[in-house]
Coordinates of C-alpha atoms in Angstrom, one line a residue:
X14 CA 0.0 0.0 0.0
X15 CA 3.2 2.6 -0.3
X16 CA 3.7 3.0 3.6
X17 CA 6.9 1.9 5.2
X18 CA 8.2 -1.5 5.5
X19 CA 7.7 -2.6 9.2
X20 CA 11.0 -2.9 11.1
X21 CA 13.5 -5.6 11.3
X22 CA 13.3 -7.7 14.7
X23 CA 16.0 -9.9 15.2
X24 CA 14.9 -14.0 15.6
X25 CA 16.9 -17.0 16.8
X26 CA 16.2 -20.8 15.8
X27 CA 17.8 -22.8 18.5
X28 CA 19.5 -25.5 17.1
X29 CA 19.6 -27.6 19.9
X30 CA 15.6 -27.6 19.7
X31 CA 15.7 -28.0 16.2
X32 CA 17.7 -30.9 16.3
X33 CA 17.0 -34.9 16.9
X34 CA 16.9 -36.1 20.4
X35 CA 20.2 -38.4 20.1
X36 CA 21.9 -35.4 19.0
X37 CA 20.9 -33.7 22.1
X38 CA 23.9 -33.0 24.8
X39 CA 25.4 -30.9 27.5
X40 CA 28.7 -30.3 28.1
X41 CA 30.4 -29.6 31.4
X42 CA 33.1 -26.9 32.1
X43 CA 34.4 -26.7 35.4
X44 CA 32.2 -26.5 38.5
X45 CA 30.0 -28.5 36.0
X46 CA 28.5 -25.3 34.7
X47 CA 26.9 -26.6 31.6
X48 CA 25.5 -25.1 28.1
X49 CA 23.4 -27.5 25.7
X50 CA 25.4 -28.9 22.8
X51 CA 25.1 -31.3 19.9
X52 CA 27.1 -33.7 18.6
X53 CA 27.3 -36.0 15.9
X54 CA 25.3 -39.4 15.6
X55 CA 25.6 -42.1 13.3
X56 CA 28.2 -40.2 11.1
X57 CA 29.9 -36.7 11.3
X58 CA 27.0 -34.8 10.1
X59 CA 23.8 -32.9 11.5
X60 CA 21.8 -31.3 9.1
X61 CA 18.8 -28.7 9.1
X62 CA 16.2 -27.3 7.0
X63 CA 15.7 -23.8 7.5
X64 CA 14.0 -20.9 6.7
X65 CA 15.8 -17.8 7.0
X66 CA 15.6 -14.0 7.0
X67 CA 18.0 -11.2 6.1
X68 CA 21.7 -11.3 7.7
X69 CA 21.5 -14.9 8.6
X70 CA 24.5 -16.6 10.3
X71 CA 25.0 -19.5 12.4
X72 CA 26.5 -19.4 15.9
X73 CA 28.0 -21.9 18.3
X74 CA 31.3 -22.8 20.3
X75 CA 33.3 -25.4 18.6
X76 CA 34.0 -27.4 21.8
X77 CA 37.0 -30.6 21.5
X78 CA 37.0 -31.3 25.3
X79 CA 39.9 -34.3 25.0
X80 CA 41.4 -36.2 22.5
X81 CA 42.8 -35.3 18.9
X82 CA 41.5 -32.2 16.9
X83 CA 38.1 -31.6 15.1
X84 CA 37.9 -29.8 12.2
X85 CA 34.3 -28.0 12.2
X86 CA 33.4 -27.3 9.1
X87 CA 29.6 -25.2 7.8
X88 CA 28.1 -25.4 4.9
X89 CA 25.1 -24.2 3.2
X90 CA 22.8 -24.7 0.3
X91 CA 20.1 -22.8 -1.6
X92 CA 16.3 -24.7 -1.3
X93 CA 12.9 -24.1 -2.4
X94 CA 9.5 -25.4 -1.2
X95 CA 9.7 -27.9 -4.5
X96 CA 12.5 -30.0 -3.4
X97 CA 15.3 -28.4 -5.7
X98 CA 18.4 -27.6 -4.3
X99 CA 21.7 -25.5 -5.4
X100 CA 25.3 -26.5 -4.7
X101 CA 27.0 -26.6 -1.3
X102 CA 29.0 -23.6 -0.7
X103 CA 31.5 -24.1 2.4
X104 CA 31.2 -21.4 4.5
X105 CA 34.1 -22.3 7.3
X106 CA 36.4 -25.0 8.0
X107 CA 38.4 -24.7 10.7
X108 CA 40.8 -26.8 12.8
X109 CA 39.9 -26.5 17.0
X110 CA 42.2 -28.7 19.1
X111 CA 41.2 -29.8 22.5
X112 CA 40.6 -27.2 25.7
X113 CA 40.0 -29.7 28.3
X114 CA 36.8 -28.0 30.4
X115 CA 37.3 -24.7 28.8
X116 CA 34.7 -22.5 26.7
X117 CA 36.0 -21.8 23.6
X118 CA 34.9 -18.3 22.0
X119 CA 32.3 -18.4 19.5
X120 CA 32.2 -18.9 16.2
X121 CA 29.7 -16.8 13.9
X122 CA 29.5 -17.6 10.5
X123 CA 27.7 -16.0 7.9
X124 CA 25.4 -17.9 5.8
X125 CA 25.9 -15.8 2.3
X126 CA 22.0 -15.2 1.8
X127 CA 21.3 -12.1 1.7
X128 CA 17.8 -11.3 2.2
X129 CA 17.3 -15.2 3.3
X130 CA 14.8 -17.8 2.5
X131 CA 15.1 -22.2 2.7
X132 CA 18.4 -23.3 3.1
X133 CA 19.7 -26.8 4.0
X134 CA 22.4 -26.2 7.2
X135 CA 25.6 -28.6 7.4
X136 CA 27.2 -29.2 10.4
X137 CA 30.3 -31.2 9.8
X138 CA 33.0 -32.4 12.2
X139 CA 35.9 -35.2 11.3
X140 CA 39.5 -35.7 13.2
X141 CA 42.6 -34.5 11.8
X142 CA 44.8 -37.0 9.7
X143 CA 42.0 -40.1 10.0
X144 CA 41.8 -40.1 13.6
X145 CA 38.5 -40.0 15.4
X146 CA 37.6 -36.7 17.7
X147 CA 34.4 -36.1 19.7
X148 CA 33.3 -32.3 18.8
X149 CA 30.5 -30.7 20.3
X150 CA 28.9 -27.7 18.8
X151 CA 27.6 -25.5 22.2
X152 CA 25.1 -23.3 22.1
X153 CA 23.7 -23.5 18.8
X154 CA 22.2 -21.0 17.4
X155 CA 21.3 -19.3 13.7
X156 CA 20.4 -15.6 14.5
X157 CA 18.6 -13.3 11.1
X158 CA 16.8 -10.6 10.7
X159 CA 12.9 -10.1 9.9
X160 CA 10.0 -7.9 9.8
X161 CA 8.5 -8.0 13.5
X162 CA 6.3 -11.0 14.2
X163 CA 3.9 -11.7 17.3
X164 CA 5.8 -12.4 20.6
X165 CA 4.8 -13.6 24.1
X166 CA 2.8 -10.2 25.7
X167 CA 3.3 -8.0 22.6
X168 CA -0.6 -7.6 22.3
X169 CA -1.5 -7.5 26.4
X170 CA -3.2 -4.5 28.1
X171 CA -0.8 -4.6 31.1
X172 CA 3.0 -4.3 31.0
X173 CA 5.6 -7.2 31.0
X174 CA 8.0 -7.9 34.1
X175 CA 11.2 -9.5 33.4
X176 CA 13.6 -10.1 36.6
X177 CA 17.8 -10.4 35.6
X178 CA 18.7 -11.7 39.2
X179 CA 23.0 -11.8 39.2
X180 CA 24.5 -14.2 41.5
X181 CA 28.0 -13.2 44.0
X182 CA 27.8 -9.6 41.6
X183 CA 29.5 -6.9 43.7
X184 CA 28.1 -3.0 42.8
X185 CA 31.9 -2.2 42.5
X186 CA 32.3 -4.6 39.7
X187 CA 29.8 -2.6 37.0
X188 CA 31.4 0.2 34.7
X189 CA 28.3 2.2 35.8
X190 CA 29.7 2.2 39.2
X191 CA 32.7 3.5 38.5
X192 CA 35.1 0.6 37.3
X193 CA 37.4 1.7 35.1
X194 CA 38.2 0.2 32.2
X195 CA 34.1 -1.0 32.4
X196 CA 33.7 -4.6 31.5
X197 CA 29.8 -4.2 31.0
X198 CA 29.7 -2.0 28.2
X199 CA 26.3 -3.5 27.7
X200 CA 24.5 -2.8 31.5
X201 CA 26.2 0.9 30.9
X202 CA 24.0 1.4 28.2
X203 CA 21.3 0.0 30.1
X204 CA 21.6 1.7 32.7
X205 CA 22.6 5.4 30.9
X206 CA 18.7 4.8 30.0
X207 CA 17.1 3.2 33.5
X208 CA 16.6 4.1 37.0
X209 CA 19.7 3.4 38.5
X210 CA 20.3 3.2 42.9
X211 CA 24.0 3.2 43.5
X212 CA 22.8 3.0 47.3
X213 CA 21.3 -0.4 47.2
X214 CA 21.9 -3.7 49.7
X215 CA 21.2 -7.0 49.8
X216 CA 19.0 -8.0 53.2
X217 CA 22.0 -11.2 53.4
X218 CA 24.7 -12.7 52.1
X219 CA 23.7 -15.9 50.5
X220 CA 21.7 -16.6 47.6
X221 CA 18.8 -18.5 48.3
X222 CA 17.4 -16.3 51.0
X223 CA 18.2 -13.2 49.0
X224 CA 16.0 -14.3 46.3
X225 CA 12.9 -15.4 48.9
X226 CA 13.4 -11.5 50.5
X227 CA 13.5 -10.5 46.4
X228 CA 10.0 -12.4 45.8
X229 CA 8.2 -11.7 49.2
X230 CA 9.3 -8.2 49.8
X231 CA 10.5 -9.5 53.6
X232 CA 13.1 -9.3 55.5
X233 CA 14.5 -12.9 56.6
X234 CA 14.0 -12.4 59.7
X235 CA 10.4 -12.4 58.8
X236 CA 10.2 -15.3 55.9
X237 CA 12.5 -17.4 57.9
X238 CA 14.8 -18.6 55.5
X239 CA 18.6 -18.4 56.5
X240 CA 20.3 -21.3 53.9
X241 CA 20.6 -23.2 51.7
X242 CA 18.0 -25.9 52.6
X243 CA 14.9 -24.4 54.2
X244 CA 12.0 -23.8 51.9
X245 CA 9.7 -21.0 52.0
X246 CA 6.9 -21.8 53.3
X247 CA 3.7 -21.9 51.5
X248 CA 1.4 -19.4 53.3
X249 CA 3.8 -17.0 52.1
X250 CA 3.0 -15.4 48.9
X251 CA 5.3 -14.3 46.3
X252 CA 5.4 -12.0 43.6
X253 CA 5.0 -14.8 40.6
X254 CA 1.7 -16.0 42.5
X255 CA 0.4 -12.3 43.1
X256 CA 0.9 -12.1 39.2
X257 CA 0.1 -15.1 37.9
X258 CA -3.1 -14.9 39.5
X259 CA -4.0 -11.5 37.5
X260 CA -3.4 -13.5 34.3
X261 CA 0.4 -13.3 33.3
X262 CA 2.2 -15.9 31.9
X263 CA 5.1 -16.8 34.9
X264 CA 8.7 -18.4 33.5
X265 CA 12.0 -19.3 35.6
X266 CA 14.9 -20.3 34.6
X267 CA 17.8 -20.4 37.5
X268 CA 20.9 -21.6 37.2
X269 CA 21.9 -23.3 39.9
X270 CA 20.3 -26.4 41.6
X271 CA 20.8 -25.3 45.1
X272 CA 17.9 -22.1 44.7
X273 CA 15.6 -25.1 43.4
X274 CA 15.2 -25.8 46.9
X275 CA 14.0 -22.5 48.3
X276 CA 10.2 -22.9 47.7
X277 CA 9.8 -20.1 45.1
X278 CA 8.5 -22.1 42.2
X279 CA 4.9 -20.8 43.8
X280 CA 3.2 -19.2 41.2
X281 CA 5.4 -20.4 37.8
X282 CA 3.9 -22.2 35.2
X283 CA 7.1 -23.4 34.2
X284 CA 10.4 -23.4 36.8
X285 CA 13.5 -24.6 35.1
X286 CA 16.3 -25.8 37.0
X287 CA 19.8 -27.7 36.0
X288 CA 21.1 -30.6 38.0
X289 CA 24.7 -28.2 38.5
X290 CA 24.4 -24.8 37.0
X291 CA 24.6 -23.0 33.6
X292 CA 25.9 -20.7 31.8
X293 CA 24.6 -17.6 31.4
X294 CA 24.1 -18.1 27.6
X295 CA 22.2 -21.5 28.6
X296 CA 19.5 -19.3 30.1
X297 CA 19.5 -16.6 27.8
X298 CA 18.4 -19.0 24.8
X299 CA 15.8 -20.6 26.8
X300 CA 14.8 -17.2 27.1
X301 CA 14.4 -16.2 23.8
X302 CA 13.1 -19.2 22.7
X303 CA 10.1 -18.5 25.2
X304 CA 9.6 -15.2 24.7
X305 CA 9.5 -16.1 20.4
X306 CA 6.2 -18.0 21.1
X307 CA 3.0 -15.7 20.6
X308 CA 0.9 -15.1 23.6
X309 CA -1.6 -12.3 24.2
X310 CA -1.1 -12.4 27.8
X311 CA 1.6 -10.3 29.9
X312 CA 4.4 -12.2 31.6
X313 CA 6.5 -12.2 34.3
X314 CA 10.0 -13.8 33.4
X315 CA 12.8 -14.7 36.1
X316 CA 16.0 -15.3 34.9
X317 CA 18.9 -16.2 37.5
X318 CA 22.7 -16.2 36.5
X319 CA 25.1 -18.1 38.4
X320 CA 28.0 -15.9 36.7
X321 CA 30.1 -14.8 38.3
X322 CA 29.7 -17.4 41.3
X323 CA 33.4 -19.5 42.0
X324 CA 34.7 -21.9 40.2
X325 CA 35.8 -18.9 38.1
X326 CA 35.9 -20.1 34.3
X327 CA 34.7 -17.6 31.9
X328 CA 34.6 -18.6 28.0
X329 CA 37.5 -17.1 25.8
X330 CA 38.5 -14.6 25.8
X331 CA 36.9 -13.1 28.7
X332 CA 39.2 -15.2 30.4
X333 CA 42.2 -13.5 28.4
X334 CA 40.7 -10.0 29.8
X335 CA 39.3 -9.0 26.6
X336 CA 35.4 -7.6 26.0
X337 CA 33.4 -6.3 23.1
X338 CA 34.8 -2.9 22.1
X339 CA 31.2 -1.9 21.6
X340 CA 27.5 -3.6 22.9
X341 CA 27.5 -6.1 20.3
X342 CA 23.7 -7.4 21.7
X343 CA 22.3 -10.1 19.0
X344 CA 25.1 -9.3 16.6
X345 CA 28.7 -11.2 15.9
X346 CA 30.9 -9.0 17.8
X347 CA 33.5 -6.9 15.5
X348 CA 36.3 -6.1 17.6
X349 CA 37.8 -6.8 21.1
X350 CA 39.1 -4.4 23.8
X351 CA 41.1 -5.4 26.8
X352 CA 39.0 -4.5 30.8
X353 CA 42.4 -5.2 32.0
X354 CA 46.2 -6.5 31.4
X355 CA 45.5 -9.2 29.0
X356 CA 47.0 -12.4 29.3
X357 CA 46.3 -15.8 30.8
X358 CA 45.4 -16.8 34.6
X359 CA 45.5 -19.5 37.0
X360 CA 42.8 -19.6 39.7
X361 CA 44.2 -20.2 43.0
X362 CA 43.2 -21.9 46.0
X363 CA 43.0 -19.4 48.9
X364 CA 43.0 -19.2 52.4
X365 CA 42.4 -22.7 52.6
X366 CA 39.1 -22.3 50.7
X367 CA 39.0 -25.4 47.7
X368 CA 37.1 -22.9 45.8
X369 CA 39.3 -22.4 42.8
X370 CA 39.1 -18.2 41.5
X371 CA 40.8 -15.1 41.0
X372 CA 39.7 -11.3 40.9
X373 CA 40.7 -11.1 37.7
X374 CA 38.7 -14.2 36.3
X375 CA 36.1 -12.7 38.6
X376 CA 35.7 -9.7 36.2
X377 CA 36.3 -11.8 33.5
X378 CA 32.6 -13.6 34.2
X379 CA 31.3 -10.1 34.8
X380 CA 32.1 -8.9 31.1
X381 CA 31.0 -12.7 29.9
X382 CA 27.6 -11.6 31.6
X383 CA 27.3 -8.2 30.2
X384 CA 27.0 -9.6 27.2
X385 CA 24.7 -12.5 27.2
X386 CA 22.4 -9.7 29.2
X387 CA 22.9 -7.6 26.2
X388 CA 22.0 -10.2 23.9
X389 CA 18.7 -10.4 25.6
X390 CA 18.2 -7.0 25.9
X391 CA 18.7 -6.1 22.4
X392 CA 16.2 -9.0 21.4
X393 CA 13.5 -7.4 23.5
X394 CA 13.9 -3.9 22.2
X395 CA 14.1 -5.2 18.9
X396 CA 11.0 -7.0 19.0
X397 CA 8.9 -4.0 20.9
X398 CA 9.1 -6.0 23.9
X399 CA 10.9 -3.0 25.4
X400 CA 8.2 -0.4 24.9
X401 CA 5.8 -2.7 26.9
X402 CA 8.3 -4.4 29.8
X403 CA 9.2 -4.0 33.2
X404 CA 12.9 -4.7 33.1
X405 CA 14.5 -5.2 36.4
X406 CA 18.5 -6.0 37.3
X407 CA 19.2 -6.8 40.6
X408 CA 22.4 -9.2 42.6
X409 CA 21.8 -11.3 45.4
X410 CA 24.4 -10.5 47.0
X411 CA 28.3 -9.8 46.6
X412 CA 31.9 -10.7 47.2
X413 CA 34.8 -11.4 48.6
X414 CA 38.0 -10.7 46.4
X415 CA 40.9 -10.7 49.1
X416 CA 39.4 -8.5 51.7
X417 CA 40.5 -9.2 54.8
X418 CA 42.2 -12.5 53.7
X419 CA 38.5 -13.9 52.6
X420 CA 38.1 -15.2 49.4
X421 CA 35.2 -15.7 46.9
X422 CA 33.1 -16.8 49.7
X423 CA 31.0 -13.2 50.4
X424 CA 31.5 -14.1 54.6
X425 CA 30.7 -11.2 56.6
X426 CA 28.4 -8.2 56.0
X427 CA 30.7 -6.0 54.7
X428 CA 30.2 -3.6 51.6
X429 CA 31.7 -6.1 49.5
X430 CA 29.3 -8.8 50.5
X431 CA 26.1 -6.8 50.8
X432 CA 26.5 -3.6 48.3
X433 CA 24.7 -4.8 45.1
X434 CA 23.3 -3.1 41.7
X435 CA 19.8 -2.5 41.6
X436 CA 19.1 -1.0 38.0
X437 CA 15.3 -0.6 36.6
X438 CA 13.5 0.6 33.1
X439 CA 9.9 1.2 33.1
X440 CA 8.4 0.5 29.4
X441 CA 9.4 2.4 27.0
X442 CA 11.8 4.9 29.3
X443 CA 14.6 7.0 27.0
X444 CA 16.6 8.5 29.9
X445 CA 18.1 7.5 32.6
X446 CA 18.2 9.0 36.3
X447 CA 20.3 8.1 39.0
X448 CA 19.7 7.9 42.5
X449 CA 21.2 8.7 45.6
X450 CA 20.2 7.2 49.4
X451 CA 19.5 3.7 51.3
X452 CA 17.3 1.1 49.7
X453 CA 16.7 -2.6 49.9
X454 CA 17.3 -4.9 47.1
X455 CA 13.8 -6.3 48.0
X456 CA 12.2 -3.0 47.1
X457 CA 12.1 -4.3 43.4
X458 CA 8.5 -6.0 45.4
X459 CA 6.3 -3.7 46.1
X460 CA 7.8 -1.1 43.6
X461 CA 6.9 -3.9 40.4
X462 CA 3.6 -3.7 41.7
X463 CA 3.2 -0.1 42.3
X464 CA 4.0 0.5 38.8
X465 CA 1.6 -2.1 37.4
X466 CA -1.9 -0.5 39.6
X467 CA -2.2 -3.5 41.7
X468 CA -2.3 -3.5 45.5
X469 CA 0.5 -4.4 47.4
X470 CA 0.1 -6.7 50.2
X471 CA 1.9 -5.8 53.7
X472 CA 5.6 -6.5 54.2
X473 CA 8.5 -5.0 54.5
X474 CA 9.3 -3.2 51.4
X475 CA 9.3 0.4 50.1
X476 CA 8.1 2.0 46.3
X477 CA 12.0 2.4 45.2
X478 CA 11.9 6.5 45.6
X479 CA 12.0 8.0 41.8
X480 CA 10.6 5.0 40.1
X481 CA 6.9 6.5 39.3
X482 CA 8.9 10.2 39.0
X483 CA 6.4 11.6 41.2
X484 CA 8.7 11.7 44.5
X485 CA 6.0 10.1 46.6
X486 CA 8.5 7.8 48.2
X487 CA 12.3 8.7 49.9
X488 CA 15.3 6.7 50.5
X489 CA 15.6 4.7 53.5
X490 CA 17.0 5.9 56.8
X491 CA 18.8 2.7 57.5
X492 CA 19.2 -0.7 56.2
X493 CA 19.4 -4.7 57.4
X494 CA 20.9 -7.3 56.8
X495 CA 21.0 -10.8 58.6
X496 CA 24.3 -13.3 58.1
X497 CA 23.8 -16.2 56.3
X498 CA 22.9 -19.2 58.3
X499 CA 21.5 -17.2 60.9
X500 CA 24.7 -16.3 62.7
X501 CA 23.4 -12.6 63.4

């Protein structure tokens, strides 16, 4: 009809889903902190039939954990709905030896199509010289461009909530707080456009009963969980049950088994949960593959990140000390910067701790982070989801990195342990405002509410002062925390 062409979205076709149950796999770095991969079955060779858009390439981590070298090789042909088929055009072949439990960086190859269409997708991995290899292909992905489709709560009435819940994240560690070189180019641009509350703290300093204050809005003296173990009890209502029974759509995905066991799946249709942890890219494509599903109702999406918890392994070459020059988000990133002296590092066993880290792989995990977040973040504002969602980032709770001869085991409540980021945009919000004074990390509660009309039931948190604009609310005189395992 002569108007404009509607905008470009960016879409992702997990691979992983996409391909046949024996190919299905997980692979284990250290701490067995897993992403999903596939590997071969029957031959050398997985292939998919695809439909693509503009820009399309294929992404995945060519992973050879022992043995003798893989060479991983893509290729490509043309398709049409009648069965013909053009000639395979190789589009990398590449040699990868063996890492041992090491993340590899990823590989993004372009798929030479242009504006898209079918294509059959090789995925081809054979050892060096005749001998055998077992590759694995993590986190497979192809990533295009299209005109925006329907996504899950596009179409709702009421705004979207989506929760980024950091594990072990320090404020101190964030470019936005003042770490310089930054290694979160992608939460500083985040927050340059977001409330932002540089005086926020945890109400304790372990994970499980940070997240039950997080989704009651209590203290713990008050919900009564101190560890690791205790479960919330039921009578207690959370935030995904106050929303979920208004009509949203309620996801989690967590990353580490041990928050499985806190009670909070009350109120999630779905609660996802590994056997060890994963990877913050693990969670991030479950994500998007959920939020890709159309769904007129709002949701309410939880996502918790075990980076940048001990054993400190982040992929190349954040382990190296290197991070995206620029917020790279859904695309291949184009060029690396150094956060700090490059060069290789050896965790190290302190203080009699078996916990094997260092504060400079530490960081390391924080920049791997900032960019899986950003991935997700630029998938949302791509697909409109940001003009219509609550987006809230949060910690837990901190860190030790030496202080006082404790190490990566967040003991005492210190500012270290208990100082975390607390960073929110309300849909649609352009610029960003930061603010000064004491609040509670568990003021995300009553504050989600507040900004979505719907009463809030009585506990113990506040309406973050600045959130609505409308200074109805002021900072805290004081704050709290209790220890972990009750020890005062």
């Amino acid at each position: 009809d002569g108007g404009e062409a509607p905008p470009l979205a960016w879409h992702q076709t997990d691979l992983w889903l996409r391909a046949p149950e024996a190919a299905r796999s997980t692979f284990g770095s250290t701490g067995q902190r897993t992403v999903r991969a596939l590997v071969p079955t029957g031959g050398q060779r997985l292939l998919f039939d695809l439909e693509v858009g503009a820009q399309a390439r294929v992404a995945f981590r060519p992973i050879v954990e022992t043995g003798s070298a893989c060479r991983f090789t893509v290729a490509v042909r043309a398709g049409d709905s009648g069965g013909g088929q053009g000639e395979w055009e190789e589009q990398y072949a590449q040699v990868h030896e063996p890492m041992g439990a090491r993340l590899p960086q990823r590989v993004d190859v372009g798929l030479g199509r242009g504006d898209g269409g079918r294509v059959e997708l090789a995925l081809v991995a054979r050892g060096v010289d005749g001998r055998d290899c077992r590759p694995y292909r993590g986190s497979p992905v192809v990533v295009d461009r299209r005109p925006r489709a329907p996504v899950r709560g596009a179409r709702a009435l009421a705004p979207s909530v989506l929760l980024l819940g950091a594990d072990t994240l320090r404020a101190d560690a964030l470019g936005f707080h003042g770490r310089s070189p930054s290694p979160t180019p992608s939460l500083d641009r985040f927050a340059a456009h977001s409330h932002v509350w540089l005086d926020a703290y945890s109400s304790i300093n372990n994970t499980n009963p940070s997240f039950v204050s997080l989704m009651t809005g209590l203290y713990v003296k008050n919900h009564g969980v101190y560890d690791l173990s205790t479960r919330l009890p039921s009578a207690q209502t959370t935030l995904a049950e106050l929303l979920s029974g208004v009509g949203y759509d309620t996801k989690a995905v967590i990353s580490a088994a041990h928050l499985g066991h806190a009670g909070l799946r009350q109120g999630f249709d779905v609660f996802t949960r590994p056997g060890g942890q994963f990877f913050a890219e693990t969670v991030v494509d479950m994500a998007i593959d959920w939020l890709q599903e159309p769904d007129d109702d709002p949701f309410f999406l939880w996502l918790h990140f075990f980076d940048p918890h001990v054993p400190h392994a982040p992929p190349e070459p954040f382990d190296l000390g290197y991070r995206p020059e620029e917020p790279a988000g859904m695309s291949a990133v184009r060029e690396w910067t150094a956060f700090r002296e490059p060069g290789p590092v050896v965790p190290s066993e302190q203080a009699g701790d078996a916990a094997r880290g260092s504060p400079r792989l530490y960081h390391g995990e924080v920049a791997y982070l900032d960019g899986e977040i950003g991935r997700l973040l630029d998938f949302l504002d791509a697909s409109g989801l940001g003009e219509r969602t609550i987006v809230v980032f949060v910690a837990d709770h901190g860190e030790t990195l030496g202080e006082r001869l404790s190490f990566y085991r967040h003991t005492g409540l210190y500012e270290e342990t208990t100082h975390v980021p607390l960073v929110l945009r309300t849909p649609g919000q352009r610029d960003g405002r930061v603010h000064r004074g004491l609040v509670q990390h568990f003021d995300v509660f009553p504050t989600v509410l507040d900004l979505l009309g719907l009463p809030v039931p009585e506990q113990d948190g506040r309406p973050l002062p600045g959130a609505r604009g409308d200074g109805a609310s002021a900072p805290r005189e004081r704050v709290f925390a209790n220890h972990a395992n009750d020890r005062g």
